[in-house]
């Protein structure tokens, strides 16, 4: 079959990505399975479906300290260990809380920010607004909440844009 005959049918296009399999037989797009730290995907179950996290308070505190340090030292495991020492956590506790390192911290912070934005929107009663006004308000709330964290956000984007972090 020629290429023109296969347009629109990726399963027959030579070199098309079909997902799963390959040399290892594993799906390269499959995310790590950690019930408390959720990856960024549209296929994630609702928060209510997840088990309660007994360590969520300490994860929040640790993630906040790491975010503050990331402006200076970047998003890395050294920063994670330093933040754990600042909080007085036992050796290895920070790695237990975020086994995937900085990527897990960023996923945690993103999920928490999503929850807080929704809570803020509900508190302000935006349900009566037009959809474009709701979107505008959500973006404004999100940006205002993270004002002053520009360098940490820049470094986070640099980390997440590395090819090793591609989904």
Tab-separated table of C-alpha atoms in Angstrom:
chain	number	residue	atom	x	y	z
A	1	UNK	CA	0.000	0.000	0.000
A	2	UNK	CA	1.274	3.453	-0.824
A	3	UNK	CA	1.444	6.273	1.721
A	4	UNK	CA	-1.485	8.115	0.090
A	5	UNK	CA	-3.723	5.103	0.658
A	6	UNK	CA	-2.914	4.975	4.370
A	7	UNK	CA	-3.406	8.620	5.334
A	8	UNK	CA	-5.669	8.783	8.370
A	9	UNK	CA	-4.959	5.169	9.297
A	10	UNK	CA	-1.916	5.385	11.646
A	11	UNK	CA	-1.848	1.647	12.219
A	12	UNK	CA	-0.772	1.148	8.621
A	13	UNK	CA	1.624	4.086	8.249
A	14	UNK	CA	5.235	2.884	8.298
A	15	UNK	CA	6.949	3.973	11.521
A	16	UNK	CA	3.726	5.040	13.248
A	17	UNK	CA	3.677	4.948	17.033
A	18	UNK	CA	1.209	2.321	18.072
A	19	UNK	CA	1.887	2.383	21.843
A	20	UNK	CA	2.883	-0.554	24.031
A	21	UNK	CA	5.081	-3.415	23.008
A	22	UNK	CA	8.388	-2.564	21.435
A	23	UNK	CA	11.497	-4.366	22.586
A	24	UNK	CA	10.507	-4.521	26.260
A	25	UNK	CA	6.848	-5.418	25.756
A	26	UNK	CA	5.890	-2.699	28.266
A	27	UNK	CA	3.756	0.337	27.601
A	28	UNK	CA	6.156	3.320	27.668
A	29	UNK	CA	3.304	5.730	28.489
A	30	UNK	CA	2.218	3.932	31.651
A	31	UNK	CA	2.723	6.126	34.738
A	32	UNK	CA	4.073	4.981	38.087
A	33	UNK	CA	1.370	3.707	40.366
A	34	UNK	CA	1.462	5.567	43.679
A	35	UNK	CA	-1.950	5.981	45.294
A	36	UNK	CA	-1.088	9.299	46.953
A	37	UNK	CA	0.926	11.077	44.282
A	38	UNK	CA	-1.025	11.380	41.077
A	39	UNK	CA	0.533	12.024	37.712
A	40	UNK	CA	-0.809	14.653	35.382
A	41	UNK	CA	-3.352	12.997	33.089
A	42	UNK	CA	-6.954	13.355	32.020
A	43	UNK	CA	-7.531	9.698	32.921
A	44	UNK	CA	-6.902	10.146	36.650
A	45	UNK	CA	-9.725	8.987	38.942
A	46	UNK	CA	-11.537	11.638	40.995
A	47	UNK	CA	-9.963	12.607	44.308
A	48	UNK	CA	-12.831	11.006	46.226
A	49	UNK	CA	-11.899	7.617	44.740
A	50	UNK	CA	-8.400	7.708	46.243
A	51	UNK	CA	-7.554	6.411	49.705
A	52	UNK	CA	-6.989	9.032	52.417
A	53	UNK	CA	-3.316	9.963	52.699
A	54	UNK	CA	-2.141	9.806	56.315
A	55	UNK	CA	0.973	11.818	55.400
A	56	UNK	CA	-0.731	14.625	53.476
A	57	UNK	CA	0.024	17.307	56.081
A	58	UNK	CA	3.746	16.544	56.194
A	59	UNK	CA	3.822	16.173	52.391
A	60	UNK	CA	2.308	19.665	52.118
A	61	UNK	CA	4.872	21.148	54.501
A	62	UNK	CA	7.770	19.367	52.798
A	63	UNK	CA	6.587	20.371	49.327
A	64	UNK	CA	6.289	24.009	50.436
A	65	UNK	CA	9.834	24.035	51.826
A	66	UNK	CA	11.179	22.385	48.655
A	67	UNK	CA	9.347	24.945	46.501
A	68	UNK	CA	10.954	27.746	48.497
A	69	UNK	CA	14.420	26.221	48.164
A	70	UNK	CA	13.973	25.369	44.475
A	71	UNK	CA	14.300	29.042	43.570
A	72	UNK	CA	17.928	28.850	44.695
A	73	UNK	CA	18.995	25.211	44.361
A	74	UNK	CA	16.623	23.878	41.681
A	75	UNK	CA	14.284	20.909	41.773
A	76	UNK	CA	16.484	17.955	42.726
A	77	UNK	CA	16.914	15.267	45.365
A	78	UNK	CA	19.499	17.330	47.228
A	79	UNK	CA	16.916	20.073	47.721
A	80	UNK	CA	14.425	17.430	48.884
A	81	UNK	CA	16.875	16.085	51.499
A	82	UNK	CA	17.760	19.625	52.631
A	83	UNK	CA	14.067	20.453	53.072
A	84	UNK	CA	13.599	17.240	55.071
A	85	UNK	CA	16.435	18.251	57.411
A	86	UNK	CA	14.942	21.751	57.804
A	87	UNK	CA	11.675	20.167	58.953
A	88	UNK	CA	13.526	17.823	61.302
A	89	UNK	CA	12.405	14.687	59.476
A	90	UNK	CA	14.298	11.429	60.080
A	91	UNK	CA	16.884	10.476	57.461
A	92	UNK	CA	15.178	8.981	54.405
A	93	UNK	CA	11.693	10.227	55.341
A	94	UNK	CA	11.650	12.877	52.596
A	95	UNK	CA	12.493	10.218	49.994
A	96	UNK	CA	9.739	7.978	51.388
A	97	UNK	CA	7.195	10.764	51.087
A	98	UNK	CA	8.230	11.622	47.518
A	99	UNK	CA	9.918	8.495	46.074
A	100	UNK	CA	9.904	9.942	42.546
A	101	UNK	CA	11.832	13.000	43.708
A	102	UNK	CA	11.123	16.410	42.211
A	103	UNK	CA	8.623	15.094	39.654
A	104	UNK	CA	6.464	13.698	42.462
A	105	UNK	CA	6.697	16.976	44.369
A	106	UNK	CA	5.591	18.929	41.299
A	107	UNK	CA	2.690	16.526	40.722
A	108	UNK	CA	1.686	16.906	44.394
A	109	UNK	CA	1.890	20.710	44.248
A	110	UNK	CA	-0.104	20.789	41.011
A	111	UNK	CA	-2.855	18.585	42.442
A	112	UNK	CA	-2.995	20.647	45.623
A	113	UNK	CA	-3.140	23.873	43.629
A	114	UNK	CA	-6.020	22.464	41.554
A	115	UNK	CA	-7.962	21.598	44.724
A	116	UNK	CA	-7.338	25.008	46.262
A	117	UNK	CA	-8.365	26.821	43.087
A	118	UNK	CA	-11.640	24.881	42.984
A	119	UNK	CA	-12.241	25.606	46.682
A	120	UNK	CA	-11.575	29.327	46.127
A	121	UNK	CA	-13.946	29.371	43.151
A	122	UNK	CA	-16.689	27.641	45.142
A	123	UNK	CA	-16.210	30.092	48.011
A	124	UNK	CA	-16.604	33.015	45.599
A	125	UNK	CA	-19.725	31.489	44.065
A	126	UNK	CA	-18.634	31.568	40.434
A	127	UNK	CA	-21.270	29.031	39.343
A	128	UNK	CA	-23.614	31.862	38.363
A	129	UNK	CA	-21.013	33.432	36.054
A	130	UNK	CA	-20.693	32.819	32.320
A	131	UNK	CA	-18.147	30.163	31.426
A	132	UNK	CA	-15.626	32.682	30.040
A	133	UNK	CA	-15.826	34.627	33.323
A	134	UNK	CA	-15.356	31.428	35.334
A	135	UNK	CA	-12.258	30.572	33.315
A	136	UNK	CA	-10.910	34.101	33.695
A	137	UNK	CA	-11.484	33.940	37.460
A	138	UNK	CA	-9.864	30.506	37.782
A	139	UNK	CA	-6.743	31.640	35.929
A	140	UNK	CA	-6.550	34.820	38.025
A	141	UNK	CA	-6.923	32.860	41.291
A	142	UNK	CA	-4.236	30.398	40.247
A	143	UNK	CA	-1.778	33.119	39.238
A	144	UNK	CA	-2.433	35.216	42.347
A	145	UNK	CA	-1.890	32.221	44.617
A	146	UNK	CA	1.563	31.621	43.115
A	147	UNK	CA	2.716	35.220	42.810
A	148	UNK	CA	6.327	35.562	43.905
A	149	UNK	CA	7.317	32.034	42.906
A	150	UNK	CA	8.462	32.923	39.413
A	151	UNK	CA	11.977	31.447	39.669
A	152	UNK	CA	10.743	28.171	41.190
A	153	UNK	CA	8.155	27.918	38.393
A	154	UNK	CA	10.795	28.639	35.744
A	155	UNK	CA	13.041	25.907	37.143
A	156	UNK	CA	10.092	23.504	37.374
A	157	UNK	CA	9.270	24.069	33.701
A	158	UNK	CA	12.918	23.484	32.790
A	159	UNK	CA	12.862	20.162	34.700
A	160	UNK	CA	9.549	19.010	33.235
A	161	UNK	CA	10.633	19.879	29.692
A	162	UNK	CA	13.549	17.434	29.762
A	163	UNK	CA	13.067	14.486	27.386
A	164	UNK	CA	13.351	12.018	30.281
A	165	UNK	CA	10.151	13.520	31.745
A	166	UNK	CA	8.056	13.157	28.600
A	167	UNK	CA	4.833	11.206	29.150
